[in-house]
Amino acid sequence: MTAAVHIFVWAFTAYLAAGFVFAVLFVIFGAQRIDSQAPGSTLGFRAIVIPGATALWPLLLARWTRGVGDPPGERNAHRNSSLREV
Amino acid sequence: MSLHYVAVGWNRQKKIYDSILAGSLTLYLALFALLGSLVHPNATIETLLIRGFGTAAFLLLHVILCIGPLARLDRRFLPLLYNRRHLGVTMFLLALTHGVFSIVQFHAQGDENPLASIFLANRRYASLADFPFQPLGFFALLILFLMASTSHDFWLRNLTAPVWKRLHMMVYAAYGLLVAHVTLGALQSERSPVLAVLLGIGMACVLSLHLAAAAKERRVDERQPATGGDGFVEVCAVEKIPLNRAVTVSLGGERVAVFRYDGKVSALSNVCQHQNGPLGEGRIVDGCVTCPWHGYQYLPDCGAAPPPFTEKVPTFRTRVVDGKVYVHPKPFPAGTRCEPARIDGNVQEVAV
Ligand code: HEM
Ligand code: FES
């Protein structure tokens, strides 16, 4: 029990620490690479994205390294079937 | 609808909304501290703050959970929905204050790592009466953090609305955890039944509003329209659609909003690209279909936001024959122009 909790706390802290370092780099250098609406955005915007980037950094890292220029399109029943041939 | 991101998109309406919120919360916390110190003269200021912030967050969570179904049941609640994100972030900050104060108060004094101490200080996990209720609060706080930290439009766009909505559905898991956190924790030590009664009322409100709204939605989706030979589906009589408003019908696994305006009928996918708000519950303002939730706009004939904005929704072919409206269930790709059906003759207007 004690060991499991310590491993969890250690992993949790390490994940967030790595995420925070990534997030700071991401809002300075990465955001405008993966989202065409990000260039020219305010400093406040960059600060406000840091907590989320700290939590979801693997997702953003994957997009950044793959060089995706813009977010994916939304998917739902109508959008999917509008793109299918009849 | 912005082309560049800003930190917070404030406008006059949101400023009023946020001022009322800040005022009510200050009043609540002051009253809580005052009444608390009168009823429990021995309570320390730390205890009062922990309880004050915890109950404020939990109360606000109830408000947030009730706004969605209320707005579905009655349009007059829509203004509350407009700025719900600020409510959510505020609720998280209140809960965070409560959590941090609790950790400092109960877990930061010993040698144990404070985070580990949340799980290890009380190990009676097999007991119901003494169950360690604080880990439940911790996991709820984690969910609330995930939601608050992804509330900016950047995340909406980058996760896409359906994924973002699924993430924000976790609020119900957080609510369940918190009901347990409060029931097992505070109610164990409280002699007075006040908190138990309030919690019961709160849960009853959340539950009954959600059931009522779900029943209303189901009535819309169960209306099975008749199909003609050419694939077009009969929706309703022209005059059933109020001027500059829509009737919604379930077609192709999703709702379609059929608008009447300017002697014409156009149909769009009901799902707003912003946060998947119900376009069919909006109206036509300045020639544009306007989402009832946050006011994103789309041209009714092509489903695209007026330039320079870029949001688009799928469109549908429409037809008006003998005073009846028909829609073809096969959607066109988002933003494709569809010639609106013309209505011949006058329409008997019905009051909304
Ligand atoms: C790390 C996370 C958390 C910790 C360590 C924690 C700790 C505590 C503690 C120690 C109490 C008992 C206070 C007392 O009776 O004096 C308590 C009660 C409570 N907590 Fe939390 N909590 C956490 C998260 C949350 C969250 C996220 C919420 C809600 C949004 C919340 C809402 C409440 C409420 C409503 C009470 C009852 C207050 C009362 O006794 O009047 N807690 N929590
Ligand atoms: S959901 Fe936000 S404007 Fe439509």
Tab-separated table of N, CA, C and O in Angstrom, chain B residues 254-302:
chain	number	residue	atom	x	y	z
B	254	GLU	N	-28.218	12.168	-36.536
B	254	GLU	CA	-27.950	13.437	-35.871
B	254	GLU	C	-29.122	14.362	-36.170
B	254	GLU	O	-29.893	14.095	-37.083
B	255	ARG	N	-29.259	15.436	-35.440
B	255	ARG	CA	-30.379	16.329	-35.723
B	255	ARG	C	-30.069	17.322	-36.836
B	255	ARG	O	-28.933	17.741	-36.995
B	256	VAL	N	-31.120	17.637	-37.580
B	256	VAL	CA	-31.023	18.637	-38.638
B	256	VAL	C	-31.927	19.804	-38.236
B	256	VAL	O	-33.043	19.601	-37.764
B	257	ALA	N	-31.431	21.033	-38.401
B	257	ALA	CA	-32.221	22.217	-38.092
B	257	ALA	C	-32.754	22.796	-39.397
B	257	ALA	O	-31.986	23.120	-40.293
B	258	VAL	N	-34.083	22.886	-39.513
B	258	VAL	CA	-34.693	23.379	-40.746
B	258	VAL	C	-35.236	24.786	-40.487
B	258	VAL	O	-36.189	24.954	-39.722
B	259	PHE	N	-34.610	25.782	-41.101
B	259	PHE	CA	-34.947	27.185	-40.835
B	259	PHE	C	-35.875	27.751	-41.900
B	259	PHE	O	-35.763	27.411	-43.082
B	260	ARG	N	-36.775	28.654	-41.492
B	260	ARG	CA	-37.591	29.424	-42.434
B	260	ARG	C	-37.264	30.895	-42.249
B	260	ARG	O	-37.262	31.410	-41.132
B	261	TYR	N	-36.973	31.572	-43.369
B	261	TYR	CA	-36.599	32.992	-43.311
B	261	TYR	C	-36.845	33.572	-44.682
B	261	TYR	O	-36.668	32.858	-45.684
B	262	ASP	N	-37.294	34.811	-44.773
B	262	ASP	CA	-37.230	35.496	-46.058
B	262	ASP	C	-37.956	34.770	-47.181
B	262	ASP	O	-37.527	34.824	-48.323
B	263	GLY	N	-39.039	34.021	-46.853
B	263	GLY	CA	-39.736	33.263	-47.896
B	263	GLY	C	-38.958	32.050	-48.370
B	263	GLY	O	-39.209	31.525	-49.463
B	264	LYS	N	-37.982	31.597	-47.592
B	264	LYS	CA	-37.156	30.461	-48.003
B	264	LYS	C	-37.007	29.458	-46.859
B	264	LYS	O	-37.267	29.775	-45.703
B	265	VAL	N	-36.580	28.248	-47.232
B	265	VAL	CA	-36.306	27.229	-46.215
B	265	VAL	C	-34.917	26.641	-46.482
B	265	VAL	O	-34.603	26.287	-47.613
B	266	SER	N	-34.076	26.576	-45.449
B	266	SER	CA	-32.746	25.960	-45.553
B	266	SER	C	-32.549	25.018	-44.377
B	266	SER	O	-33.118	25.230	-43.309
B	267	ALA	N	-31.711	23.994	-44.599
B	267	ALA	CA	-31.472	23.023	-43.522
B	267	ALA	C	-29.980	22.865	-43.268
B	267	ALA	O	-29.176	22.783	-44.196
B	268	LEU	N	-29.623	22.865	-41.995
B	268	LEU	CA	-28.226	22.715	-41.569
B	268	LEU	C	-28.140	21.602	-40.534
B	268	LEU	O	-29.106	21.336	-39.825
B	269	SER	N	-26.949	21.027	-40.419
B	269	SER	CA	-26.710	20.116	-39.293
B	269	SER	C	-26.905	20.929	-38.015
B	269	SER	O	-26.514	22.081	-37.932
B	270	ASN	N	-27.540	20.306	-37.040
B	270	ASN	CA	-27.939	21.039	-35.829
B	270	ASN	C	-26.758	21.348	-34.910
B	270	ASN	O	-26.892	22.083	-33.942
B	271	VAL	N	-25.572	20.774	-35.238
B	271	VAL	CA	-24.463	20.762	-34.282
B	271	VAL	C	-23.491	21.909	-34.522
B	271	VAL	O	-22.727	21.892	-35.484
B	272	CYS	N	-23.510	22.909	-33.662
B	272	CYS	CA	-22.619	24.067	-33.802
B	272	CYS	C	-21.160	23.613	-33.705
B	272	CYS	O	-20.818	22.767	-32.882
B	273	GLN	N	-20.304	24.203	-34.549
B	273	GLN	CA	-18.912	23.755	-34.548
B	273	GLN	C	-18.165	24.223	-33.305
B	273	GLN	O	-17.116	23.687	-32.956
B	274	HIS	N	-18.704	25.210	-32.605
B	274	HIS	CA	-18.007	25.729	-31.431
B	274	HIS	C	-18.013	24.700	-30.301
B	274	HIS	O	-17.034	24.003	-30.098
B	275	GLN	N	-19.135	24.573	-29.590
B	275	GLN	CA	-19.198	23.574	-28.516
B	275	GLN	C	-20.356	22.614	-28.747
B	275	GLN	O	-20.947	22.116	-27.806
B	276	ASN	N	-20.715	22.419	-30.030
B	276	ASN	CA	-21.822	21.526	-30.363
B	276	ASN	C	-23.143	21.985	-29.772
B	276	ASN	O	-23.982	21.177	-29.386
B	277	GLY	N	-23.356	23.276	-29.676
B	277	GLY	CA	-24.634	23.819	-29.235
B	277	GLY	C	-25.713	23.524	-30.270
B	277	GLY	O	-25.417	23.241	-31.440
B	278	PRO	N	-27.002	23.546	-29.856
B	278	PRO	CA	-28.110	23.189	-30.749
B	278	PRO	C	-28.530	24.362	-31.636
B	278	PRO	O	-29.312	25.213	-31.222
B	279	LEU	N	-28.044	24.391	-32.891
B	279	LEU	CA	-28.345	25.523	-33.780
B	279	LEU	C	-29.842	25.688	-33.979
B	279	LEU	O	-30.338	26.801	-34.113
B	280	GLY	N	-30.582	24.570	-33.991
B	280	GLY	CA	-32.025	24.629	-34.235
B	280	GLY	C	-32.783	25.352	-33.146
B	280	GLY	O	-33.949	25.699	-33.322
B	281	GLU	N	-32.148	25.592	-32.006
B	281	GLU	CA	-32.809	26.351	-30.956
B	281	GLU	C	-32.412	27.821	-31.028
B	281	GLU	O	-32.822	28.635	-30.201
B	282	GLY	N	-31.586	28.148	-32.019
B	282	GLY	CA	-31.219	29.545	-32.220
B	282	GLY	C	-32.190	30.202	-33.176
B	282	GLY	O	-33.233	29.654	-33.518
B	283	ARG	N	-31.860	31.415	-33.614
B	283	ARG	CA	-32.719	32.089	-34.576
B	283	ARG	C	-31.864	32.797	-35.607
B	283	ARG	O	-30.649	32.851	-35.482
B	284	ILE	N	-32.542	33.318	-36.645
B	284	ILE	CA	-31.799	34.030	-37.683
B	284	ILE	C	-31.687	35.492	-37.270
B	284	ILE	O	-32.701	36.167	-37.056
B	285	VAL	N	-30.468	35.962	-37.116
B	285	VAL	CA	-30.208	37.350	-36.743
B	285	VAL	C	-29.319	37.942	-37.820
B	285	VAL	O	-28.295	37.353	-38.163
B	286	ASP	N	-29.703	39.093	-38.369
B	286	ASP	CA	-28.947	39.739	-39.445
B	286	ASP	C	-28.645	38.760	-40.580
B	286	ASP	O	-27.540	38.726	-41.112
B	287	GLY	N	-29.632	37.930	-40.909
B	287	GLY	CA	-29.454	37.011	-42.031
B	287	GLY	C	-28.636	35.777	-41.717
B	287	GLY	O	-28.396	34.960	-42.597
B	288	CYS	N	-28.191	35.626	-40.480
B	288	CYS	CA	-27.366	34.463	-40.135
B	288	CYS	C	-28.034	33.614	-39.061
B	288	CYS	O	-28.594	34.138	-38.098
B	289	VAL	N	-27.922	32.292	-39.214
B	289	VAL	CA	-28.320	31.381	-38.143
B	289	VAL	C	-27.380	31.656	-36.971
B	289	VAL	O	-26.172	31.627	-37.130
B	290	THR	N	-27.953	31.944	-35.809
B	290	THR	CA	-27.134	32.347	-34.669
B	290	THR	C	-27.294	31.335	-33.545
B	290	THR	O	-28.403	31.085	-33.066
B	291	CYS	N	-26.184	30.740	-33.143
B	291	CYS	CA	-26.233	29.684	-32.120
B	291	CYS	C	-26.727	30.262	-30.794
B	291	CYS	O	-26.285	31.330	-30.379
B	292	PRO	N	-27.658	29.543	-30.125
B	292	PRO	CA	-28.212	30.081	-28.885
B	292	PRO	C	-27.203	30.080	-27.742
B	292	PRO	O	-27.411	30.766	-26.754
B	293	TRP	N	-26.123	29.311	-27.869
B	293	TRP	CA	-25.221	29.195	-26.723
B	293	TRP	C	-24.245	30.364	-26.635
B	293	TRP	O	-24.160	31.033	-25.618
B	294	HIS	N	-23.460	30.614	-27.681
B	294	HIS	CA	-22.482	31.706	-27.588
B	294	HIS	C	-22.506	32.599	-28.815
B	294	HIS	O	-21.590	33.377	-29.033
B	295	GLY	N	-23.543	32.446	-29.645
B	295	GLY	CA	-23.724	33.403	-30.732
B	295	GLY	C	-22.865	33.212	-31.967
B	295	GLY	O	-22.756	34.121	-32.776
B	296	TYR	N	-22.237	32.058	-32.182
B	296	TYR	CA	-21.540	31.827	-33.458
B	296	TYR	C	-22.587	31.874	-34.564
B	296	TYR	O	-23.730	31.455	-34.375
B	297	GLN	N	-22.170	32.370	-35.752
B	297	GLN	CA	-23.144	32.568	-36.823
B	297	GLN	C	-22.782	31.784	-38.080
B	297	GLN	O	-21.603	31.577	-38.385
B	298	TYR	N	-23.822	31.382	-38.819
B	298	TYR	CA	-23.654	30.634	-40.064
B	298	TYR	C	-24.659	31.165	-41.076
B	298	TYR	O	-25.817	31.426	-40.721
B	299	LEU	N	-24.239	31.290	-42.339
B	299	LEU	CA	-25.192	31.669	-43.386
B	299	LEU	C	-26.097	30.473	-43.637
B	299	LEU	O	-25.614	29.347	-43.788
B	300	PRO	N	-27.421	30.697	-43.667
B	300	PRO	CA	-28.330	29.541	-43.719
B	300	PRO	C	-28.218	28.731	-45.004
B	300	PRO	O	-28.439	27.527	-44.987
B	301	ASP	N	-27.856	29.354	-46.130
B	301	ASP	CA	-27.848	28.584	-47.384
B	301	ASP	C	-26.567	27.792	-47.580
B	301	ASP	O	-26.549	26.824	-48.322
B	302	CYS	N	-25.469	28.157	-46.886
B	302	CYS	CA	-24.232	27.416	-47.128
B	302	CYS	C	-23.587	26.887	-45.855
B	302	CYS	O	-22.543	26.240	-45.914
